mmCIF file of C-alpha atoms in Angstrom:
data_model
loop_
_atom_site.group_PDB
_atom_site.id
_atom_site.type_symbol
_atom_site.label_atom_id
_atom_site.label_comp_id
_atom_site.label_asym_id
_atom_site.label_seq_id
_atom_site.Cartn_x
_atom_site.Cartn_y
_atom_site.Cartn_z
ATOM 1 C CA MET A 1 100.301 97.121 89.321
ATOM 2 C CA ARG A 2 98.849 100.414 86.764
ATOM 3 C CA ASN A 3 101.002 99.382 83.946
ATOM 4 C CA ASN A 4 99.762 95.261 84.700
ATOM 5 C CA PRO A 5 96.574 95.013 86.815
ATOM 6 C CA LYS A 6 96.307 91.384 85.998
ATOM 7 C CA GLY A 7 99.299 90.294 87.164
ATOM 8 C CA VAL A 8 98.622 91.420 90.825
ATOM 9 C CA ARG A 9 97.968 89.277 93.969
ATOM 10 C CA PHE A 10 95.029 89.557 95.951
ATOM 11 C CA ARG A 11 96.976 89.572 98.947
ATOM 12 C CA GLU A 12 99.181 92.257 97.896
ATOM 13 C CA LEU A 13 96.321 94.031 97.005
ATOM 14 C CA CYS A 14 94.476 93.961 100.441
ATOM 15 C CA ARG A 15 97.501 94.681 102.101
ATOM 16 C CA LEU A 16 97.591 98.217 100.277
ATOM 17 C CA CYS A 17 93.982 98.359 100.946
ATOM 18 C CA ASP A 18 94.805 97.942 104.592
ATOM 19 C CA HIS A 19 97.345 100.664 104.489
ATOM 20 C CA TYR A 20 95.074 103.203 102.966
ATOM 21 C CA PHE A 21 91.610 102.118 104.006
ATOM 22 C CA GLY A 22 92.188 100.422 107.257
ATOM 23 C CA VAL A 23 91.056 97.139 108.811
ATOM 24 C CA ALA A 24 88.435 95.366 105.842
ATOM 25 C CA ARG A 25 85.249 95.492 107.272
ATOM 26 C CA GLN A 26 84.145 92.515 106.295
ATOM 27 C CA ALA A 27 87.088 89.605 106.107
ATOM 28 C CA GLY A 28 87.046 85.761 106.053
ATOM 29 C CA SER A 29 84.262 85.135 103.592
ATOM 30 C CA SER A 30 85.394 85.144 99.715
ATOM 31 C CA HIS A 31 85.204 88.989 99.056
ATOM 32 C CA ARG A 32 86.870 91.505 101.339
ATOM 33 C CA VAL A 33 84.950 95.041 101.905
ATOM 34 C CA TYR A 34 87.044 98.279 102.452
ATOM 35 C CA ARG A 35 85.184 101.889 103.635
ATOM 36 C CA THR A 36 86.013 105.110 101.823
ATOM 37 C CA PRO A 37 86.278 108.078 103.776
ATOM 38 C CA TRP A 38 83.972 109.896 100.640
ATOM 39 C CA PRO A 39 80.323 110.996 101.453
ATOM 40 C CA GLY A 40 77.710 107.918 100.711
ATOM 41 C CA ASN A 41 80.071 105.795 102.382
ATOM 42 C CA PRO A 42 81.581 104.416 98.974
ATOM 43 C CA ARG A 43 83.025 100.905 99.520
ATOM 44 C CA VAL A 44 86.258 98.667 97.736
ATOM 45 C CA ASN A 45 85.444 95.098 97.110
ATOM 46 C CA LEU A 46 87.493 92.623 96.545
ATOM 47 C CA GLN A 47 87.879 88.871 95.438
ATOM 48 C CA SER A 48 90.427 86.497 94.940
ATOM 49 C CA ASP A 49 90.516 84.918 91.366
ATOM 50 C CA ARG A 50 92.432 81.989 92.157
ATOM 51 C CA GLY A 51 95.082 84.004 94.224
ATOM 52 C CA LYS A 52 95.206 87.010 92.102
ATOM 53 C CA ALA A 53 93.285 90.268 92.252
ATOM 54 C CA LYS A 54 90.381 91.142 89.409
ATOM 55 C CA ALA A 55 91.953 93.847 87.493
ATOM 56 C CA TYR A 56 88.906 95.927 87.264
ATOM 57 C CA GLN A 57 89.115 95.609 91.219
ATOM 58 C CA VAL A 58 92.859 96.824 91.116
ATOM 59 C CA ARG A 59 91.856 99.929 88.957
ATOM 60 C CA GLN A 60 89.406 100.923 91.381
ATOM 61 C CA VAL A 61 91.657 100.781 94.006
ATOM 62 C CA LEU A 62 94.397 102.387 92.649
ATOM 63 C CA LYS A 63 91.572 105.013 91.819
ATOM 64 C CA ALA A 64 90.486 105.749 95.133
ATOM 65 C CA ILE A 65 93.996 105.703 96.597
ATOM 66 C CA ASP A 66 94.580 108.927 93.762
ATOM 67 C CA MET A 67 91.398 110.471 95.578
ATOM 68 C CA LEU A 68 92.660 109.887 98.660
ATOM 69 C CA LYS A 69 95.647 111.553 98.167
ATOM 70 C CA GLU A 70 94.394 114.235 96.316
ATOM 71 C CA LYS A 71 92.291 115.031 99.406
ATOM 72 C CA LYS A 72 94.936 115.082 101.881
ATOM 73 C CA ALA A 73 96.973 117.331 99.413
ATOM 74 C CA LYS A 74 94.464 119.704 99.402
ATOM 75 C CA GLU A 75 93.507 120.029 103.374
ATOM 76 C CA THR A 76 97.287 120.283 103.500
ATOM 77 C CA GLU A 77 97.618 123.261 101.387
ATOM 78 C CA GLU A 78 95.141 124.687 103.243
#
């Protein structure tokens, strides 16, 4: 996924977001919106492009997951 963000299926990216961010806040339309646990309530917004995830959205999701893992690691250290 990191090596080729263009080849990711939309469903696969949605499953990944469901795992890390919980159920989509908005689903069933052309977009799926996930909340993230950071101040300011930033969101991860996904939309399908003929069954594939858009590459820039894959990169955004991976960055958000990395941030989430860093946050949890810091909390564990304390």
